[in-house]
PDB file of C-alpha atoms in Angstrom:
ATOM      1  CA  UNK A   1      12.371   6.211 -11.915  1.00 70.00           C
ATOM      2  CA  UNK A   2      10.128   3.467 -11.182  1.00 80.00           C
ATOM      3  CA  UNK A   3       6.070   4.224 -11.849  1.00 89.00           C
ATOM      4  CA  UNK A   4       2.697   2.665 -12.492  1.00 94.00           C
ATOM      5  CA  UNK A   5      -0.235   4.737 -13.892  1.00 96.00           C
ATOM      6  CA  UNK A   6      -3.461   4.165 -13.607  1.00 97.00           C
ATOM      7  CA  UNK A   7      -5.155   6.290 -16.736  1.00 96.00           C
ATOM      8  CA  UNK A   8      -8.783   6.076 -15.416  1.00 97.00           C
ATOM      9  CA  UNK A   9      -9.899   8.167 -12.192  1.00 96.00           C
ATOM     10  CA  UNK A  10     -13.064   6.191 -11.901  1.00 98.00           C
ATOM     11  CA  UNK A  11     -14.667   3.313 -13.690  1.00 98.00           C
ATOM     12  CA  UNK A  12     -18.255   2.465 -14.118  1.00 98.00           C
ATOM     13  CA  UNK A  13     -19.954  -0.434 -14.547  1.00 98.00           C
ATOM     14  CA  UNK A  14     -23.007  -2.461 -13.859  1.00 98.00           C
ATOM     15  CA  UNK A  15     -23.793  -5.358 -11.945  1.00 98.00           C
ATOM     16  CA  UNK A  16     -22.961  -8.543 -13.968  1.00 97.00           C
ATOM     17  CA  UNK A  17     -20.903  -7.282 -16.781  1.00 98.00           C
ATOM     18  CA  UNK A  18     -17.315  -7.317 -16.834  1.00 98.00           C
ATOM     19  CA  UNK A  19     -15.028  -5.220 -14.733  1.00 98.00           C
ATOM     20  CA  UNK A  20     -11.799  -4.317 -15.895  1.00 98.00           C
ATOM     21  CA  UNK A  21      -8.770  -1.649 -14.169  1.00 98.00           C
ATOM     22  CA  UNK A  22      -6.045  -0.998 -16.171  1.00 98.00           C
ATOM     23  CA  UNK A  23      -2.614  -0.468 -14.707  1.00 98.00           C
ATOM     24  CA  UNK A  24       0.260   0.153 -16.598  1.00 97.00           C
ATOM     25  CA  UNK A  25       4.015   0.251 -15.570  1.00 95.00           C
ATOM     26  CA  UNK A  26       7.334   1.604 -16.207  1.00 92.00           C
ATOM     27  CA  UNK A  27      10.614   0.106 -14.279  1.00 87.00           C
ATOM     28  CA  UNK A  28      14.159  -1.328 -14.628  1.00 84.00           C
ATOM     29  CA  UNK A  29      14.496  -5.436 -14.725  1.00 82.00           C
ATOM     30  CA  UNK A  30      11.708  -7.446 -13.626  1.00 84.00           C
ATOM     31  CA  UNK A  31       8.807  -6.298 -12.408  1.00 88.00           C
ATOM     32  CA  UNK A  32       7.039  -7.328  -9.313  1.00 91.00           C
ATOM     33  CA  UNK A  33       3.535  -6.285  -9.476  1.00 94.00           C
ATOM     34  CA  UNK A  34       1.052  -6.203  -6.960  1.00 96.00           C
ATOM     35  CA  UNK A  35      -3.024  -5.193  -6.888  1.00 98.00           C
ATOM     36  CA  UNK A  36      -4.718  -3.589  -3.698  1.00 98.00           C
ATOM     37  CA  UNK A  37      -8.264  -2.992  -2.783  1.00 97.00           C
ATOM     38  CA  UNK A  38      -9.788  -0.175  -0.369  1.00 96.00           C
ATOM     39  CA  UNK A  39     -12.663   0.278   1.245  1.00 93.00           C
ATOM     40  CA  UNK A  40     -13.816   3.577   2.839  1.00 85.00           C
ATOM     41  CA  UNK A  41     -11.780   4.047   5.888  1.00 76.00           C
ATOM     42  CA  UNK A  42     -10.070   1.080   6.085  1.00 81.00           C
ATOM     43  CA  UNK A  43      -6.797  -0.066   4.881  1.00 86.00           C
ATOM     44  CA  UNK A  44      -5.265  -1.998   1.625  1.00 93.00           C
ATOM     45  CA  UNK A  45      -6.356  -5.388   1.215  1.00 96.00           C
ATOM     46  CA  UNK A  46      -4.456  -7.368  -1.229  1.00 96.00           C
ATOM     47  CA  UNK A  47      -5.722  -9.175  -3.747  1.00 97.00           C
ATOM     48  CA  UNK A  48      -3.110 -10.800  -6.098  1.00 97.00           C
ATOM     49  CA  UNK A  49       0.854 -10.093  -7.485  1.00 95.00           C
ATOM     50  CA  UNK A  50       2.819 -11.370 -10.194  1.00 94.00           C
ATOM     51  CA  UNK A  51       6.576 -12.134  -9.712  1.00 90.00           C
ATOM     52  CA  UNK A  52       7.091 -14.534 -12.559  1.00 85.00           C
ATOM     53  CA  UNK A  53       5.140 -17.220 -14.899  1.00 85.00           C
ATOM     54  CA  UNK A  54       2.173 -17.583 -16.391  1.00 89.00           C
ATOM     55  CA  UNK A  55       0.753 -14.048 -17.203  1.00 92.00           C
ATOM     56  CA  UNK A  56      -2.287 -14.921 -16.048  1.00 96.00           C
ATOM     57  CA  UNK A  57      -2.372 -14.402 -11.858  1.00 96.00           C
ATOM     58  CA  UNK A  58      -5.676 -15.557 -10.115  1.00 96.00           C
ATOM     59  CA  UNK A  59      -6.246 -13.632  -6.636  1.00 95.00           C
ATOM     60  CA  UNK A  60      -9.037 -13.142  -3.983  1.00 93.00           C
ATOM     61  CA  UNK A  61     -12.708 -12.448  -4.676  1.00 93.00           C
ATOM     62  CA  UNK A  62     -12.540 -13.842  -7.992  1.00 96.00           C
ATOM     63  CA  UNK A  63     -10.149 -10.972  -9.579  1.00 97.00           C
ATOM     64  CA  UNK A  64      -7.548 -11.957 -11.453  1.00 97.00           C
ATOM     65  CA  UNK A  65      -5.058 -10.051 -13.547  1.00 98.00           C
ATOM     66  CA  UNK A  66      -3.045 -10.295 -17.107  1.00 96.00           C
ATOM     67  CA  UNK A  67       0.670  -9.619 -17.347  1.00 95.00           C
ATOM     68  CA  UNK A  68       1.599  -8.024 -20.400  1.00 95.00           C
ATOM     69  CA  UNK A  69       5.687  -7.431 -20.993  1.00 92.00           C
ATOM     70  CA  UNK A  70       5.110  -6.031 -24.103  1.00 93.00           C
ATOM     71  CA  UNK A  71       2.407  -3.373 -23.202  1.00 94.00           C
ATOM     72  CA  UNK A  72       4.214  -3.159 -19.919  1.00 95.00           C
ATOM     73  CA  UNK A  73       0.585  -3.465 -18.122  1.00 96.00           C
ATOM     74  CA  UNK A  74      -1.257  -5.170 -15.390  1.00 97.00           C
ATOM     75  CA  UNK A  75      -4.809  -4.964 -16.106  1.00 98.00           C
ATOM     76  CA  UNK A  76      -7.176  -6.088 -13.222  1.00 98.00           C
ATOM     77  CA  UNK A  77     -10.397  -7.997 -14.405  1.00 98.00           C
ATOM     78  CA  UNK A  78     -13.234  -9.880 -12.797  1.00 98.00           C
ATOM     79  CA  UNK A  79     -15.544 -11.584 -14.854  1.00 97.00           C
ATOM     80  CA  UNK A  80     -18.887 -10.317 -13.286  1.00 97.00           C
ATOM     81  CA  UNK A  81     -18.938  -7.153 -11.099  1.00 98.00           C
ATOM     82  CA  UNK A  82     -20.861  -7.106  -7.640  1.00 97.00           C
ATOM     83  CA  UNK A  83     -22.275  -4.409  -6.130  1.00 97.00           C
ATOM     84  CA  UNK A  84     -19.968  -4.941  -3.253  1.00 95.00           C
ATOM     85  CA  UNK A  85     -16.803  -4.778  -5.716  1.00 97.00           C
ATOM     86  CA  UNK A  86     -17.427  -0.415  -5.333  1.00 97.00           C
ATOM     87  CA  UNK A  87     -13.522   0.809  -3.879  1.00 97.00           C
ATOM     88  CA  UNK A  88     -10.427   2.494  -4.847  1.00 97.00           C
ATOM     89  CA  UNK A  89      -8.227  -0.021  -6.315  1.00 98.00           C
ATOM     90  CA  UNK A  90      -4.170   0.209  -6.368  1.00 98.00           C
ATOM     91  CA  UNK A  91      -1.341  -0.987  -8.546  1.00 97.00           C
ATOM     92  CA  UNK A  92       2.121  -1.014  -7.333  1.00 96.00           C
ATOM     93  CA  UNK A  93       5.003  -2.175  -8.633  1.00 93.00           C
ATOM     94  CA  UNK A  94       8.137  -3.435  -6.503  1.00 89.00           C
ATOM     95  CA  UNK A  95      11.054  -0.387  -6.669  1.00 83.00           C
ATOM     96  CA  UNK A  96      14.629  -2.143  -7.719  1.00 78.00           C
ATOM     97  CA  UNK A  97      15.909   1.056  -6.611  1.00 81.00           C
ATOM     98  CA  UNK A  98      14.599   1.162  -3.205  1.00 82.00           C
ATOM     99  CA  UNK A  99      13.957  -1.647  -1.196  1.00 82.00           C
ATOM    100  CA  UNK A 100      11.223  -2.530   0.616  1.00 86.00           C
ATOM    101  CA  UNK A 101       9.280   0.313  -1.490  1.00 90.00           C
ATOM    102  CA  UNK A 102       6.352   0.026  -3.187  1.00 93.00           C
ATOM    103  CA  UNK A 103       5.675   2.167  -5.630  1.00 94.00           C
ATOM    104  CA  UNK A 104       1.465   2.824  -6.016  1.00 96.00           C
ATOM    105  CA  UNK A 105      -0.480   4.367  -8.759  1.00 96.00           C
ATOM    106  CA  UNK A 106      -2.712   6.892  -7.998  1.00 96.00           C
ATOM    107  CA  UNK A 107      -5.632   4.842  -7.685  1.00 97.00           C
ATOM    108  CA  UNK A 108      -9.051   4.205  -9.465  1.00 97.00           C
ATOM    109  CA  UNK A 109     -12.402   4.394  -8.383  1.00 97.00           C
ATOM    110  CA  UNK A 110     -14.605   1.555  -8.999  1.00 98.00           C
ATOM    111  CA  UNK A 111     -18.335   2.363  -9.063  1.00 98.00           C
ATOM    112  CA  UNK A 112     -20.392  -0.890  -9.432  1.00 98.00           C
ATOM    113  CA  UNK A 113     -24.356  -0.033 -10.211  1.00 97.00           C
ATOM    114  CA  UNK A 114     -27.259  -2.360  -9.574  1.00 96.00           C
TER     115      UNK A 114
ATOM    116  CA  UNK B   1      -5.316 -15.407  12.497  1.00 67.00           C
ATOM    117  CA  UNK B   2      -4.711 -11.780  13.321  1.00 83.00           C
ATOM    118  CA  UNK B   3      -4.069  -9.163  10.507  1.00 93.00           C
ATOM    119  CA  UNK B   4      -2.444  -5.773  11.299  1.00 97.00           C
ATOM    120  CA  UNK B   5      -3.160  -3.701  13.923  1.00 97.00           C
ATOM    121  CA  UNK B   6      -2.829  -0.322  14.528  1.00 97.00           C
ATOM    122  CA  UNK B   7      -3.745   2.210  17.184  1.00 97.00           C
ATOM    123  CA  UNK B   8      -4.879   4.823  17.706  1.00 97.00           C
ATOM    124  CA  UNK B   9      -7.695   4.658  14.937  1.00 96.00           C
ATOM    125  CA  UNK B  10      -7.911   8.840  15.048  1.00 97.00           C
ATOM    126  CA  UNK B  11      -5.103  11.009  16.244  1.00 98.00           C
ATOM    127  CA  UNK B  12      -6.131  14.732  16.763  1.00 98.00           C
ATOM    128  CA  UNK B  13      -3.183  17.184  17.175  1.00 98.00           C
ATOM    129  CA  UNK B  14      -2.118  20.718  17.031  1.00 98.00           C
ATOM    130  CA  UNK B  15       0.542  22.385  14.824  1.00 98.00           C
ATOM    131  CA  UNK B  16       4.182  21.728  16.514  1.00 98.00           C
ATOM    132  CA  UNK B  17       2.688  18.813  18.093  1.00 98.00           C
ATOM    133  CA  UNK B  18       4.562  15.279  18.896  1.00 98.00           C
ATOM    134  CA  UNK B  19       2.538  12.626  17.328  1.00 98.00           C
ATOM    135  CA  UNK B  20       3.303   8.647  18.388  1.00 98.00           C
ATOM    136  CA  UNK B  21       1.078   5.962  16.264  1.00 98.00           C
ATOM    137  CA  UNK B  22       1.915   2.360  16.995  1.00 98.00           C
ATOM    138  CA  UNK B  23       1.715  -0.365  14.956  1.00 98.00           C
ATOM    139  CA  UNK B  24       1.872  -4.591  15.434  1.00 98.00           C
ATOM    140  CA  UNK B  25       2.092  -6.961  12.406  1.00 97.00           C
ATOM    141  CA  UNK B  26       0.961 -10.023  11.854  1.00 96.00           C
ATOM    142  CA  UNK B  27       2.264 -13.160  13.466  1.00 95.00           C
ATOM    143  CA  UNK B  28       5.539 -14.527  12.800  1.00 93.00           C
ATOM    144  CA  UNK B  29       6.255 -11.221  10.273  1.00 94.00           C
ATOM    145  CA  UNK B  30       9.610  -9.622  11.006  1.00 94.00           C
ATOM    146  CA  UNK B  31       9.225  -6.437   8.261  1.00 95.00           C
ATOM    147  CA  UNK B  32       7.633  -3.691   8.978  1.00 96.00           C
ATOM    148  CA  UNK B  33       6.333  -0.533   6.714  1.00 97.00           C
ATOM    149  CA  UNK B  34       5.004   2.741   7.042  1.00 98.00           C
ATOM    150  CA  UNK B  35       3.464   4.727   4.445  1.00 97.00           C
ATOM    151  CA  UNK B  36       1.366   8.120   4.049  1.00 98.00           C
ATOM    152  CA  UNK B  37      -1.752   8.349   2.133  1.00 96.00           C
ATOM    153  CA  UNK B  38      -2.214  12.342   2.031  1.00 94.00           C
ATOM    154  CA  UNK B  39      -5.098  14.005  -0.041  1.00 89.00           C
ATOM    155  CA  UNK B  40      -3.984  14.509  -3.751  1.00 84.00           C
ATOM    156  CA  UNK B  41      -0.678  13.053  -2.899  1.00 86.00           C
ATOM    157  CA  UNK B  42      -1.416   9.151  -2.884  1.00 90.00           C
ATOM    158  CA  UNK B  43       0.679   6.632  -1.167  1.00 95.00           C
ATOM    159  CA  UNK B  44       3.475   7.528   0.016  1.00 96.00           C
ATOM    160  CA  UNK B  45       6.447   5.385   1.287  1.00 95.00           C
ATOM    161  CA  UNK B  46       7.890   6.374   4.514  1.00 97.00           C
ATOM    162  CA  UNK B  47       9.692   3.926   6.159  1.00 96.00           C
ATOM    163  CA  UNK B  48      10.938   0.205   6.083  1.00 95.00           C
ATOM    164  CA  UNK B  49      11.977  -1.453   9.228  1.00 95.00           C
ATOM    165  CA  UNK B  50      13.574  -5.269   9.505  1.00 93.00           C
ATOM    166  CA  UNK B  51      14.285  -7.145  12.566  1.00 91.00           C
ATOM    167  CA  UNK B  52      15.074  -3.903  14.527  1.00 92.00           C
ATOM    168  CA  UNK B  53      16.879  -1.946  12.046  1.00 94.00           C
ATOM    169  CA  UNK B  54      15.594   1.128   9.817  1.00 94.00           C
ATOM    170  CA  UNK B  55      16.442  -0.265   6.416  1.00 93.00           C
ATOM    171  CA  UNK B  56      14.822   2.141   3.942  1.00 93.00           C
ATOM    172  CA  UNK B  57      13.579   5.605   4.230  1.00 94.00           C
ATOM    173  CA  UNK B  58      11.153   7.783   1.730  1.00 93.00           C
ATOM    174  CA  UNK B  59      11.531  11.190   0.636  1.00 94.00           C
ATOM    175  CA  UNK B  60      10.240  12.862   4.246  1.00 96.00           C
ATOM    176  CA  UNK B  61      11.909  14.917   6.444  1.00 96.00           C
ATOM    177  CA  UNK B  62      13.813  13.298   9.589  1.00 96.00           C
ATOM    178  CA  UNK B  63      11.157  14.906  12.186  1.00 97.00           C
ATOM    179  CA  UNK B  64       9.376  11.743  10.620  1.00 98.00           C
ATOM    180  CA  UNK B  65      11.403   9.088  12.582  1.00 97.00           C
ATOM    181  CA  UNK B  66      10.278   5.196  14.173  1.00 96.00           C
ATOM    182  CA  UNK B  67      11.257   2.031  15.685  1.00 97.00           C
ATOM    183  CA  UNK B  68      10.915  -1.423  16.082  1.00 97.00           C
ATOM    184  CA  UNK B  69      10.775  -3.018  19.003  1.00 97.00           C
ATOM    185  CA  UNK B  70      11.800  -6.707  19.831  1.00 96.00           C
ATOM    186  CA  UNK B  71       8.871  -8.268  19.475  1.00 95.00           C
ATOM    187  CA  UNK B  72       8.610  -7.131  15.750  1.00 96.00           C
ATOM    188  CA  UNK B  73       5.736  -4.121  16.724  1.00 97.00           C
ATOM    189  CA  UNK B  74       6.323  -0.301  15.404  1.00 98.00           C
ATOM    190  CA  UNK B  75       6.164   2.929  16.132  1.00 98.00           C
ATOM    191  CA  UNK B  76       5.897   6.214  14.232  1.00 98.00           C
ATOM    192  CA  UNK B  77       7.011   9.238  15.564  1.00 98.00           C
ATOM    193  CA  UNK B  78       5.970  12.237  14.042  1.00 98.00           C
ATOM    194  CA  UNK B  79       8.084  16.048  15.669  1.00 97.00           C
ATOM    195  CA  UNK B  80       6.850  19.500  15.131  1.00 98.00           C
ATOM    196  CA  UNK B  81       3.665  18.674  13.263  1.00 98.00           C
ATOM    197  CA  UNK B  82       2.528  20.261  10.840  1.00 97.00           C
ATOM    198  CA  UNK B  83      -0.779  21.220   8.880  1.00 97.00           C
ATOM    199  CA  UNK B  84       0.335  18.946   5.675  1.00 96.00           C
ATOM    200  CA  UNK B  85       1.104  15.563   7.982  1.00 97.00           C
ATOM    201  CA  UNK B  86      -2.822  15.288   8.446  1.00 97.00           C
ATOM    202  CA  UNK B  87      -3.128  12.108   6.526  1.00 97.00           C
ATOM    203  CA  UNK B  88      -4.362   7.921   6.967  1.00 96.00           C
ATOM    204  CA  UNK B  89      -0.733   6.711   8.026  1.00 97.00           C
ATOM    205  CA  UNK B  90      -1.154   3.113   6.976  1.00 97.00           C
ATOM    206  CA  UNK B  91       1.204   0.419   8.803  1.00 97.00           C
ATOM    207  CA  UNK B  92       2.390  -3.195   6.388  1.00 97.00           C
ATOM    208  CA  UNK B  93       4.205  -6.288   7.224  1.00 97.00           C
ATOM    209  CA  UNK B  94       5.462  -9.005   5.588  1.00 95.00           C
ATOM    210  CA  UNK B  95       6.830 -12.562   6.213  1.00 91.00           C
ATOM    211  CA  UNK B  96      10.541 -11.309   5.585  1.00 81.00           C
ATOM    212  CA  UNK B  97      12.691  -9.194   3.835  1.00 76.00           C
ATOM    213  CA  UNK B  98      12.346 -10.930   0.571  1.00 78.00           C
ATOM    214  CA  UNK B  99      12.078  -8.338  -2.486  1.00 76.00           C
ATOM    215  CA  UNK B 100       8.588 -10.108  -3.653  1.00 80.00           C
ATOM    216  CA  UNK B 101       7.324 -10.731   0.223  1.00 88.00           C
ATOM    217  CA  UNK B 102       3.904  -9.394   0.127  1.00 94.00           C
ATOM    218  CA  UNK B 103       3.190  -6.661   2.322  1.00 96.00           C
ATOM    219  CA  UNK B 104      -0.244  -6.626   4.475  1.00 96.00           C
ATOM    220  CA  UNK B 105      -1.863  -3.712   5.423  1.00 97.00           C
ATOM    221  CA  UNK B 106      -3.374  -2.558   8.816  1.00 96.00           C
ATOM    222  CA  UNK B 107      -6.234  -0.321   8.818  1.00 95.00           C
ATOM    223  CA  UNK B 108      -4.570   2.944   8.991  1.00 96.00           C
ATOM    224  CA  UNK B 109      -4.309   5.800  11.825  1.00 97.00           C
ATOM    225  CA  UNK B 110      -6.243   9.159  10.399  1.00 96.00           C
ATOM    226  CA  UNK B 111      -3.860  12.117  11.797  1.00 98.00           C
ATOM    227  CA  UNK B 112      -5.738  14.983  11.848  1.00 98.00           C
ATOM    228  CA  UNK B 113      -3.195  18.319  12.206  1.00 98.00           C
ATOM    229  CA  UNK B 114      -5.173  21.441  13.840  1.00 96.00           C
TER     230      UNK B 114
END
């Protein structure tokens, strides 16, 4: 079966330094990867995917994310956290098996601190 | 331009309960998408629906049923509802039925099951 995991419920960090969400995925032929953002009681809001290329995928509000075939991950990163970067962020991976499905991790909390 | 819509924002029902939530997707997008995002279960596939035809279904019951209509808009039905469908039902589209089509998110109806 197709998955992502998302090992961290929550991630902290402060204004400024480095933000990074790890994602990491399991699923037959090429994977289609994708990155979503919510906000509290709204919907998903994506921010980047990688189908194919350069590993390194630039996306919306200055997040961008690393493609890694041999770790099989898709780790989210943005250079200098806001305050305004606190959400539940999603990987999902395209299902081969299933069309039109996308398959989500379970989501992880990002807590951004003045 | 015009994002996903969906209405109503809150849906209040009672167990055994017909539930309709509607959906329209953006401009000029022909796929259509349904998922559930429960408590403790995450997101949830549902449905998939492509210029009028149910194309894909999650594993969910068939009291969860839909449509699309001509002019590309959705609906969700939801039969005999209850206490575990109270959940955000979010609504996606995308430009086609292209395996790597990005799907866009509306901002989700909150069923609430009494």
């Amino acid at each position: 079966a197709q998955s992502v995991a998302q090992p961290e419920d929550q991630v902290n960090v402060a204004e400024g330094n480095p933000l990074t969400v790890k994602c990491t995925y399991s699923v037959s032929g090429n994977p289609y990867l994708f990155w979503y953002v919510q906000y509290p009681n709204r919907g998903l809001q994506f921010l980047l995917k990688y189908i194919t290329g350069d590993n390194l995928v630039k996306g919306s509000y200055g997040f961008e994310a690393e493609f890694n075939k041999s770790q099989t991950s898709f780790h989210l990163k943005k250079p200098s956290a806001l305050v305004s970067d606190s959400a539940l962020y999603f990987c999902a991976v395209r299902d081969p098996d299933s069309w039109g499905k996308l398959q989500f991790g379970a989501g992880t909390q990002v807590v951004v601190t003045p | 331009e015009a994002g996903v819509t969906q209405s109503p924002t809150h849906l209040i029902k009672t167990r055994g309960q017909q539930a309709t939530l509607r959906c329209s997707p953006i401009s000029g997008h022909t796929s259509v998408y349904w998922y559930q995002q429960a408590l403790g279960l995450g997101l949830q596939f549902l449905l998939w629906y492509d210029e009028g035809e149910e194309r894909n279904r999650g594993n969910f019951p068939p009291r969860f049923s839909g449509r699309q209509f001509p002019n590309y808009s959705s609906e969700l039905n939801v039969n005999a509802l209850e206490l575990e469908d109270s959940a955000l039902y979010l609504c996606a589209s995308s430009l086609s039925n292209g395996y790597t089509d990005t799907q866009y998110f509306g901002p989700g109806t909150r069923l609430t099951v009494l």
